[in-house]
Short mmCIF file of C-alpha atoms in Angstrom, two decimals:
data_model
loop_
_atom_site.label_atom_id
_atom_site.label_comp_id
_atom_site.label_asym_id
_atom_site.label_seq_id
_atom_site.Cartn_x
_atom_site.Cartn_y
_atom_site.Cartn_z
CA PRO W 1 -4.32 -10.10 -56.97
CA ILE W 2 -1.28 -12.14 -56.03
CA GLN W 3 -2.43 -15.33 -57.78
CA PHE W 4 -2.93 -13.63 -61.16
CA THR W 5 0.31 -11.68 -60.83
CA LYS W 6 2.12 -14.92 -60.10
CA LEU W 7 0.68 -16.51 -63.25
CA LEU W 8 1.69 -13.51 -65.34
CA ARG W 9 5.19 -13.51 -63.88
CA TYR W 10 5.50 -17.20 -64.71
CA ASN W 11 4.29 -16.40 -68.21
CA LEU W 12 6.60 -13.45 -68.82
CA ALA W 13 9.75 -14.40 -67.05
CA HIS W 14 10.21 -18.13 -66.59
CA ASN W 15 9.70 -19.72 -69.99
CA ARG W 16 10.72 -16.88 -72.27
CA HIS W 17 13.61 -15.67 -70.14
CA CYS W 18 15.13 -19.13 -69.75
CA ARG W 19 14.46 -20.48 -73.20
CA ILE W 20 15.55 -17.81 -75.65
CA ARG W 21 18.50 -15.95 -74.10
CA GLN W 22 21.15 -17.93 -76.00
CA PHE W 23 18.88 -18.62 -78.94
CA VAL W 24 18.27 -14.92 -79.64
CA THR W 25 21.94 -14.06 -79.34
CA GLN W 26 22.70 -16.63 -82.01
CA SER W 27 19.80 -15.84 -84.34
CA ILE W 28 20.38 -12.09 -84.60
CA LYS W 29 23.83 -12.68 -86.05
CA LYS W 30 22.34 -14.29 -89.15
CA VAL W 31 21.12 -12.49 -92.26
CA VAL W 32 17.33 -12.46 -92.29
CA ASN W 33 14.74 -11.95 -95.00
CA VAL W 34 12.93 -8.62 -94.88
CA VAL W 35 9.20 -8.86 -94.15
CA THR W 36 6.47 -6.28 -94.58
CA PHE W 37 4.50 -4.92 -91.63
CA ARG W 38 1.46 -6.82 -92.88
CA GLU W 39 3.48 -10.04 -92.90
CA TYR W 40 4.83 -9.26 -89.44
CA ALA W 41 1.32 -8.68 -88.05
CA LYS W 42 0.09 -11.98 -89.50
CA LEU W 43 3.15 -13.82 -88.19
CA MET W 44 2.67 -12.36 -84.71
CA ASN W 45 -1.03 -13.19 -84.56
CA ASP W 46 -0.51 -16.70 -85.97
CA THR W 47 2.39 -17.65 -83.69
CA ALA W 48 1.30 -19.41 -80.50
CA LEU W 49 3.99 -20.57 -78.08
CA GLN W 50 2.36 -23.09 -75.75
CA GLY W 51 3.79 -23.58 -72.31
CA SER W 52 4.18 -27.31 -72.94
CA LEU W 53 6.64 -26.89 -75.82
CA SER W 54 10.17 -28.21 -75.55
CA ASN W 55 12.98 -25.66 -75.74
CA GLU W 56 13.82 -26.76 -79.27
CA GLU W 57 10.25 -26.50 -80.53
CA TYR W 58 9.73 -23.20 -78.75
CA ASN W 59 12.81 -21.72 -80.41
CA ARG W 60 11.90 -23.12 -83.81
CA LEU W 61 8.48 -21.45 -83.71
CA TYR W 62 9.75 -18.18 -82.26
CA LYS W 63 12.70 -17.69 -84.61
CA PRO W 64 10.72 -16.56 -87.72
CA LEU W 65 9.02 -13.87 -85.65
CA LEU W 66 12.28 -12.59 -84.15
CA ASP W 67 13.93 -12.61 -87.56
CA GLY W 68 10.99 -10.76 -89.07
CA ILE W 69 11.15 -8.04 -86.41
CA GLN W 70 14.89 -7.72 -86.87
CA SER W 71 14.42 -7.18 -90.61
CA ILE W 72 12.08 -4.19 -90.16
CA ILE W 73 13.75 -2.32 -87.28
CA PRO W 74 14.40 1.21 -88.63
CA PRO W 75 17.90 2.75 -88.50
CA MET W 76 16.74 4.83 -85.55
CA LEU W 77 13.77 4.95 -83.18
CA PHE W 78 12.83 8.15 -81.36
CA ARG W 79 11.66 8.76 -77.80
CA TYR W 80 9.96 12.13 -77.30
CA ARG W 81 10.50 13.83 -73.95
CA SER W 82 9.53 16.96 -72.05
CA CYS W 83 12.32 19.08 -70.62
CA ASN W 84 12.57 18.27 -66.92
CA GLU W 85 15.08 16.96 -64.44
CA LEU W 86 13.98 13.33 -64.72
CA SER W 87 14.23 13.25 -68.51
CA LEU W 88 17.67 14.85 -68.54
CA GLN W 89 18.93 12.59 -65.76
CA ALA W 90 17.74 9.49 -67.62
CA LEU W 91 19.56 10.65 -70.76
CA TRP W 92 22.73 11.29 -68.78
CA ASP W 93 22.51 7.88 -67.08
CA ASP W 94 21.78 6.02 -70.36
CA LYS W 95 18.47 4.79 -68.93
CA ILE W 96 15.19 4.07 -70.66
CA TRP W 97 12.38 3.95 -68.11
CA LEU W 98 9.55 1.46 -68.60
CA SER W 99 6.08 2.26 -67.23
CA LYS W 100 2.79 0.41 -66.86
CA GLY W 101 -0.05 0.64 -69.33
CA ASN W 102 -2.35 2.21 -66.74
CA VAL W 103 -0.37 5.48 -66.83
CA MET W 104 -0.37 5.80 -70.64
CA ASN W 105 -2.56 8.28 -72.52
CA ASP W 106 -4.61 5.53 -74.20
CA ASP W 107 -7.28 4.04 -71.91
CA TYR W 108 -7.03 0.76 -73.84
CA ASP W 109 -3.25 0.38 -73.57
CA ALA W 110 -2.43 -3.22 -72.60
CA LEU W 111 -6.05 -3.74 -71.48
CA LEU W 112 -7.05 -7.40 -71.75
CA TYR W 113 -10.23 -8.23 -73.68
CA PHE W 114 -11.94 -11.60 -73.36
CA ASP W 115 -15.34 -13.21 -73.88
CA LYS W 116 -16.62 -13.99 -70.37
CA ALA W 117 -19.71 -15.80 -71.66
CA LYS W 118 -17.60 -18.21 -73.69
CA ILE W 119 -15.34 -18.97 -70.72
CA THR W 120 -18.33 -19.54 -68.44
CA ALA W 121 -19.83 -21.96 -70.97
CA HIS W 122 -16.57 -23.91 -71.15
CA VAL W 123 -16.29 -24.17 -67.38
CA LEU W 124 -19.89 -25.35 -66.96
CA GLN W 125 -19.39 -27.89 -69.75
CA ALA W 126 -16.33 -29.22 -67.92
CA ILE W 127 -18.28 -29.59 -64.69
CA ASN W 128 -21.13 -31.47 -66.39
CA GLU W 129 -18.72 -33.81 -68.15
CA PHE W 130 -16.91 -34.43 -64.88
CA SER W 131 -20.21 -35.60 -63.43
CA ARG W 132 -20.33 -38.32 -66.10
CA LEU W 133 -16.72 -39.24 -65.36
CA ALA W 134 -17.30 -39.50 -61.62
CA SER W 135 -20.26 -41.81 -62.19
CA GLY W 136 -18.08 -44.09 -64.32
CA LYS W 137 -19.93 -43.47 -67.58
CA VAL W 138 -16.81 -42.28 -69.44
CA SER W 139 -13.05 -42.55 -69.02
CA TRP W 140 -10.67 -39.58 -68.78
CA GLU W 141 -9.47 -40.18 -72.34
CA GLU W 142 -13.05 -39.96 -73.65
CA LEU W 143 -13.65 -36.52 -72.20
CA PRO W 144 -13.63 -33.46 -74.49
CA GLN W 145 -10.33 -31.56 -74.71
CA ILE W 146 -11.66 -28.57 -72.77
CA VAL W 147 -12.55 -30.87 -69.86
CA GLN W 148 -9.11 -32.47 -69.89
CA HIS W 149 -7.62 -28.98 -69.67
CA PHE W 150 -9.86 -28.12 -66.78
CA PHE W 151 -9.28 -31.38 -64.92
CA PRO W 152 -5.75 -32.58 -65.79
CA ARG W 153 -4.69 -36.05 -64.69
CA GLU W 154 -2.86 -34.87 -61.57
CA VAL W 155 -5.87 -32.94 -60.34
CA LEU W 156 -8.28 -35.70 -61.28
CA CYS W 157 -6.38 -38.40 -59.41
CA GLN W 158 -6.35 -36.34 -56.23
CA MET W 159 -10.03 -35.45 -56.61
CA ARG W 160 -10.95 -39.09 -57.18
CA GLU W 161 -9.21 -40.05 -53.96
CA ALA W 162 -10.98 -37.27 -52.10
CA ILE W 163 -14.46 -38.24 -53.35
CA ALA W 164 -14.09 -42.03 -53.52
CA HIS W 165 -15.97 -42.60 -50.26
CA ILE W 166 -18.91 -40.28 -50.85
CA THR W 167 -22.37 -41.26 -52.15
CA VAL W 168 -23.86 -40.39 -55.53
CA GLY W 169 -26.13 -37.88 -53.83
CA ASP W 170 -23.24 -36.22 -52.05
CA MET W 171 -21.31 -36.18 -55.30
CA GLU W 172 -24.16 -34.40 -57.06
CA SER W 173 -24.34 -31.91 -54.21
CA TYR W 174 -20.59 -31.38 -54.46
CA LEU W 175 -20.78 -30.68 -58.21
CA ARG W 176 -23.61 -28.20 -57.79
CA HIS W 177 -21.58 -26.46 -55.10
CA PHE W 178 -18.59 -26.41 -57.44
CA GLU W 179 -20.76 -24.96 -60.21
CA ALA W 180 -21.99 -22.16 -57.94
CA PHE W 181 -18.45 -21.55 -56.76
CA SER W 182 -17.25 -21.36 -60.37
CA ARG W 183 -19.96 -18.92 -61.44
CA ASN W 184 -19.21 -16.62 -58.51
CA ALA W 185 -15.47 -16.93 -59.02
CA ILE W 186 -15.67 -16.06 -62.71
CA LYS W 187 -17.81 -13.05 -61.87
CA ALA W 188 -15.36 -11.95 -59.18
CA TYR W 189 -12.14 -12.70 -61.12
CA SER W 190 -13.16 -11.20 -64.47
CA PRO W 191 -12.74 -7.49 -63.58
CA LYS W 192 -9.35 -8.23 -62.02
CA ILE W 193 -8.13 -10.20 -65.03
CA SER W 194 -9.27 -7.54 -67.50
CA VAL W 195 -6.88 -4.99 -65.95
CA LEU W 196 -4.13 -7.45 -65.00
CA THR W 197 -1.88 -6.80 -67.99
CA GLN W 198 -2.55 -3.07 -67.95
CA ASN W 199 -1.58 -2.86 -64.28
CA THR W 200 1.44 -5.14 -64.62
CA LEU W 201 3.14 -4.97 -68.03
CA LYS W 202 5.81 -2.28 -68.31
CA PHE W 203 7.10 -0.86 -71.56
CA ALA W 204 8.70 2.18 -73.18
CA CYS W 205 7.30 3.85 -76.29
CA PHE W 206 9.15 4.99 -79.41
CA SER W 207 8.27 6.29 -82.86
CA ASP W 208 9.99 5.63 -86.16
CA THR W 209 9.48 9.23 -87.26
CA ILE W 210 11.24 12.41 -86.11
CA THR W 211 9.55 14.78 -88.56
CA SER W 212 5.95 14.53 -87.28
CA ALA W 213 4.61 17.85 -85.98
CA ASN W 214 1.86 15.83 -84.28
CA MET W 215 4.40 13.83 -82.26
CA TRP W 216 6.37 16.93 -81.30
CA GLY W 217 3.15 18.65 -80.25
CA HIS W 218 1.74 15.79 -78.14
CA TYR W 219 4.84 14.19 -76.63
CA ALA W 220 7.46 16.92 -76.47
CA SER W 221 5.47 19.69 -74.80
CA SER W 222 4.43 21.50 -77.97
CA SER W 223 7.95 21.38 -79.46
CA THR W 224 9.56 22.85 -76.31
CA GLY W 225 11.00 19.42 -75.41
CA PHE W 226 13.42 17.07 -77.12
CA SER W 227 13.65 13.62 -78.66
CA ILE W 228 16.28 10.92 -78.22
CA GLY W 229 17.37 8.67 -81.07
CA TYR W 230 18.28 5.02 -80.39
CA ASN W 231 19.72 2.37 -82.67
CA PHE W 232 18.16 -1.03 -81.94
CA ARG W 233 19.31 -2.78 -85.10
CA GLY W 234 21.00 -6.08 -84.38
CA PHE W 235 19.95 -5.71 -80.77
CA PRO W 236 16.30 -6.80 -80.37
CA CYS W 237 16.75 -7.96 -76.79
CA VAL W 238 18.25 -6.05 -73.89
CA ASP W 239 19.43 -7.32 -70.53
CA SER W 240 19.64 -4.74 -67.76
CA VAL W 241 18.53 -4.04 -64.20
CA GLY W 242 15.66 -2.52 -62.28
CA GLU W 243 15.95 0.27 -59.72
CA GLY W 244 16.71 -1.07 -56.26
CA ASN W 245 17.48 -4.52 -57.66
CA SER W 246 20.92 -4.05 -59.18
CA GLU W 247 21.71 -7.76 -59.29
CA LEU W 248 18.42 -8.92 -60.80
CA PRO W 249 18.10 -8.99 -64.60
CA THR W 250 15.33 -7.50 -66.65
CA ARG W 251 14.74 -8.88 -70.11
CA CYS W 252 13.32 -6.59 -72.77
CA GLU W 253 12.22 -7.16 -76.33
CA LEU W 254 11.31 -4.71 -79.08
CA PHE W 255 8.05 -4.93 -81.06
CA PRO W 256 6.28 -2.67 -83.57
CA ILE W 257 2.67 -1.85 -82.76
CA ILE W 258 -0.09 -3.59 -84.70
CA TYR W 259 -2.98 -1.21 -85.43
CA GLN W 260 -6.47 -2.75 -85.76
CA SER W 261 -10.05 -1.55 -85.66
CA LYS W 262 -10.98 -4.31 -83.17
CA ARG W 263 -9.34 -5.15 -79.84
CA TYR W 264 -7.12 -8.21 -79.64
CA ASP W 265 -9.15 -11.20 -78.42
CA ALA W 266 -7.25 -12.79 -75.51
CA THR W 267 -10.06 -15.16 -74.47
CA PRO W 268 -7.91 -18.36 -74.49
CA TYR W 269 -5.28 -16.68 -72.30
CA ALA W 270 -7.86 -15.22 -69.92
CA GLU W 271 -9.53 -18.63 -69.72
CA TRP W 272 -6.21 -20.17 -68.71
CA LEU W 273 -5.76 -17.55 -65.99
CA LEU W 274 -9.30 -18.10 -64.72
CA ILE W 275 -9.14 -21.89 -64.76
CA CYS W 276 -5.77 -21.99 -63.00
CA SER W 277 -7.05 -19.69 -60.28
CA LEU W 278 -10.37 -21.49 -60.01
CA VAL W 279 -8.75 -24.93 -59.68
CA ASN W 280 -6.19 -23.64 -57.18
CA ASP W 281 -8.74 -21.92 -54.98
CA TYR W 282 -11.31 -24.69 -54.98
CA PHE W 283 -8.78 -27.44 -54.49
CA LYS W 284 -7.80 -25.81 -51.20
CA THR W 285 -11.37 -26.17 -49.96
CA PHE W 286 -11.56 -29.96 -50.19
CA SER W 287 -7.94 -31.09 -49.92
CA SER W 288 -7.97 -33.12 -46.71
CA GLN W 289 -4.18 -33.05 -46.48
CA GLY W 290 -3.94 -29.30 -46.95
CA ASN W 291 -1.93 -29.59 -50.17
CA ILE W 292 -1.64 -26.42 -52.21
CA LEU W 293 -1.98 -27.07 -55.94
CA ASP W 294 -0.13 -24.96 -58.50
CA ALA W 295 -2.33 -25.42 -61.56
CA ALA W 296 0.00 -23.34 -63.75
CA LYS W 297 2.56 -26.15 -63.55
CA ILE W 298 -0.02 -28.69 -64.71
CA LEU W 299 -2.12 -26.69 -67.16
CA PRO W 300 0.04 -25.45 -70.05
CA CYS W 301 -0.41 -21.81 -71.02
CA PRO W 302 -2.06 -21.69 -74.47
CA ASP W 303 0.26 -18.92 -75.65
CA MET W 304 3.27 -17.50 -73.83
CA LEU W 305 3.18 -14.56 -76.27
CA ALA W 306 -0.33 -13.51 -75.18
CA PRO W 307 0.82 -10.66 -72.87
CA THR W 308 3.00 -9.32 -75.68
CA LYS W 309 0.13 -9.47 -78.16
CA ILE W 310 -2.14 -7.63 -75.73
CA MET W 311 0.48 -4.93 -75.25
CA ILE W 312 1.26 -4.32 -78.96
CA HIS W 313 -2.30 -4.07 -80.31
CA LYS W 314 -3.77 -0.58 -80.55
CA SER W 315 -6.63 1.13 -82.32
CA THR W 316 -6.08 2.44 -85.84
CA GLU W 317 -6.79 5.90 -84.39
CA TRP W 318 -3.15 5.89 -83.17
CA LYS W 319 -1.65 4.69 -86.45
CA SER W 320 -0.01 8.02 -87.29
CA GLU W 321 2.38 7.59 -84.34
CA HIS W 322 4.25 4.70 -86.03
CA GLU W 323 4.95 3.28 -82.59
CA TRP W 324 7.39 0.63 -81.37
CA ARG W 325 7.55 -0.67 -77.81
CA LEU W 326 10.31 -2.03 -75.63
CA MET W 327 8.60 -4.51 -73.31
CA GLY W 328 10.05 -5.80 -70.07
CA ALA W 329 9.82 -9.39 -68.82
CA PHE W 330 10.72 -9.56 -65.15
CA ALA W 331 12.34 -12.53 -63.47
CA THR W 332 11.45 -11.64 -59.87
CA PRO W 333 8.45 -10.39 -57.86
CA ALA W 334 10.50 -7.34 -56.81
CA LEU W 335 10.99 -6.17 -60.39
CA LEU W 336 7.42 -6.99 -61.31
CA SER W 337 6.02 -4.93 -58.45
CA GLU W 338 8.04 -1.78 -59.22
CA GLU W 339 6.07 1.11 -60.68
CA HIS W 340 8.93 1.86 -63.07
CA THR W 341 11.92 -0.15 -64.24
CA PHE W 342 14.83 1.02 -66.35
CA VAL W 343 16.86 -0.51 -69.16
CA LYS W 344 20.40 0.62 -69.92
CA LYS W 345 20.76 1.89 -73.48
CA LYS W 346 22.96 4.68 -74.82
CA ALA W 347 21.44 7.30 -77.12
CA CYS W 348 22.92 7.86 -80.56
CA ALA W 349 21.41 11.30 -81.27
CA ILE W 350 19.51 14.16 -79.61
CA TYR W 351 16.86 16.27 -81.36
CA LEU W 352 15.87 19.65 -79.95
CA GLY W 353 12.31 20.90 -80.27
CA ARG W 354 11.82 23.94 -82.47
CA LYS W 355 10.70 26.04 -79.47
CA ILE W 356 13.03 24.63 -76.81
CA SER W 357 14.31 27.18 -74.29
CA PRO W 358 17.96 28.30 -74.61
CA ILE W 359 18.75 26.95 -71.12
CA TYR W 360 17.60 23.41 -71.87
CA ALA W 361 19.20 23.54 -75.31
CA ARG W 362 22.57 24.33 -73.68
CA LEU W 363 22.11 21.60 -71.07
CA LEU W 364 21.39 19.02 -73.76
CA LEU W 365 24.37 20.21 -75.81
CA ASP W 366 26.62 19.77 -72.78
CA ILE W 367 25.35 16.21 -72.33
CA ALA W 368 25.91 15.50 -76.03
CA ARG W 369 29.49 16.78 -75.88
CA GLU W 370 30.27 14.54 -72.94
CA LYS W 371 28.73 11.52 -74.65
CA ARG W 372 29.98 12.48 -78.12
CA ILE W 373 26.63 12.16 -79.86
CA PRO W 374 25.24 14.53 -82.51
CA VAL W 375 22.53 17.11 -81.81
CA TYR W 376 19.90 18.35 -84.25
CA LYS W 377 17.31 21.07 -83.99
CA MET W 378 13.94 20.90 -85.73
CA PHE W 379 12.81 23.68 -88.03
CA ILE W 380 10.02 24.47 -90.49
CA ASN W 381 11.01 24.45 -94.12
CA ALA W 382 9.21 27.51 -95.48
CA ASN W 383 9.77 26.32 -99.07
CA SER W 384 7.93 23.02 -98.59
CA ARG W 385 4.18 22.42 -98.81
CA ASN W 386 4.19 19.36 -96.57
CA TYR W 387 3.75 19.36 -92.81
CA HIS W 388 7.00 17.62 -91.92
CA LEU W 389 9.46 19.29 -89.61
CA LYS W 390 13.12 19.08 -90.63
CA PRO W 391 16.18 18.34 -88.46
CA ARG W 392 19.30 20.46 -88.82
CA CYS W 393 22.61 19.55 -87.20
CA VAL W 394 23.79 21.96 -84.48
CA PHE W 395 26.54 19.77 -83.03
CA SER W 396 28.65 17.08 -84.69
CA PRO W 397 31.19 15.39 -82.40
CA ASP W 398 33.42 14.23 -85.26
CA GLY W 399 32.78 17.10 -87.66
CA ALA W 400 31.20 14.79 -90.21
CA GLU W 401 28.15 17.02 -90.72
CA LYS W 402 27.67 20.66 -91.50
CA VAL W 403 26.77 22.51 -88.31
CA TYR W 404 24.23 25.34 -88.20
CA PRO W 405 23.86 27.98 -85.47
CA LEU W 406 21.67 26.85 -82.58
CA THR W 407 19.48 29.93 -82.95
CA THR W 408 18.42 28.96 -86.46
CA ASN W 409 14.65 28.40 -86.59
#
């Protein structure tokens, strides 16, 4: 739905894109303390960047997380590919394509979980408290925090003006109508919100391991494909463009996946989406002057990192993949609506699957020679008892490594 997509775009692009561009460029130049993955996961889950924060406070809270990520980026991250025209063209063009969670092989990828019963209870509480406010029993300042979030001052002032002339009986009727409207709206909005991030967020997947037979089997067509190595150290954020929108920037950030046995609880974020939409839609029904309210500008988002947190949490069943994700934040509706968006990033190595065909091997070698990047081919070490594949150099552009024949298995 357009209204939810607009809220997500505001969340992803406006605040984060505007606030941290210069800040990140400055912070990555500094030496940072190395954190463990456990510390990173705690830092990510504990960091909440509210939409009402000033730029300075936003940057102060975000910096430890960015520094922590920078400290644990491996020397190289690997993107496994099948051998086809699109994959080879992307490598040649220095493009990394980002796709939506709804096309990934995990049904839960970027799928938003929230407690609908809790949100419904909060909304009904707000309506009941508003009834006390309208009857003059309490002031706005005396209302619970959840009610103040639901009826911010700007909304309340306009609602007071609209209902000032009506009777107590009409007011009660109005509130009961609003309650019914809210119940129906929550029921109708909930399925759309649950898939919002999965149908909207775009990201590219990487692994920090090149030796996993499991990864080669699942993501490189049973070792007949290839893998591309990228160096993201000192470069946690990327600015590039989306297809068909060559003058519009795409901002990307790199995050390691957090593996948990339970889904990430995004109830506060989903509640914000629901309340903003609910207030917007209902306000249209009684605004005598036809004003259109943008609740997102009045109600601060509880956590601008919520979409990122939803995207980087996966089940422990996927832990063996050691995954990292490059997530896109899009500044325009055009980029947000694209099925796929690319980021410009040059590869620093190519790895050939153990069973790659000679034709594709030669094509990839030709690309590597033009780009002057090394090529390795995976093989099984018959003298080892472990299940790790080994890379062996088959092309070294500067002659720094010993080169083995391409046919070596």
